């Protein structure tokens, strides 16, 4: 029996680009089929019925028809528009970053139920106003878990000893996490890590979203953890997401503006 020509799925648009005169190619994340490419025909015409509803960073219910190269979007229903996360450039940039991370780490047509749930939850809490940096770190830590590259933050990556509260730590992405003060490190890819940053990394591993949102942390410690996770993921995934450049730019502009105001 041939596969049914039409099917319906929940989906989040990860990225899109214009194609031909009026079409658009979408990269979608779906729970059961993982990442898929689909085409929305005629979507850039003003008369298109589905035009405005195929925005990125929204949860949609789609009807699709199997196609030769791309599946074809036939119907769209918006389940969660998550409109607020678009109001602010840093929050928007963070949503783009999370979409890019999901896009780059998922293979086409491989079920991605847990990554789908993770991305959906990430957009929910971003939309609800949680600090974008906290959402991004929470997402990175859990995505690393899903990818089987969870960073080691409890034991030394070399000798396996439980890390004490009163020693010097080093963050070594090529070794997969934290190195204790007794072990010799590799010549490259080593950065000092403060106790506060180590505690925050552990918090991202263990705490739920509500507890993380309520944490009070110094900005320099947040910056340290951000740099640590960025270096870790860049090493593990062998890539630096393009969306980070945009995010860095809008945050620098934010900082410059607040310095003028104070
Ligand atoms: Zn050690």
Short mmCIF file of C-alpha atoms in Angstrom, two decimals, residues 60 66 199 236 245 256:
data_model
loop_
_atom_site.label_atom_id
_atom_site.label_comp_id
_atom_site.label_asym_id
_atom_site.label_seq_id
_atom_site.Cartn_x
_atom_site.Cartn_y
_atom_site.Cartn_z
CA UNK A 60 1.78 25.53 14.15
CA UNK A 66 4.08 14.44 0.29
CA UNK A 199 27.86 26.64 40.74
CA UNK A 236 31.69 19.71 20.53
CA UNK A 245 26.83 37.45 15.71
CA UNK A 256 25.73 51.27 24.78
#
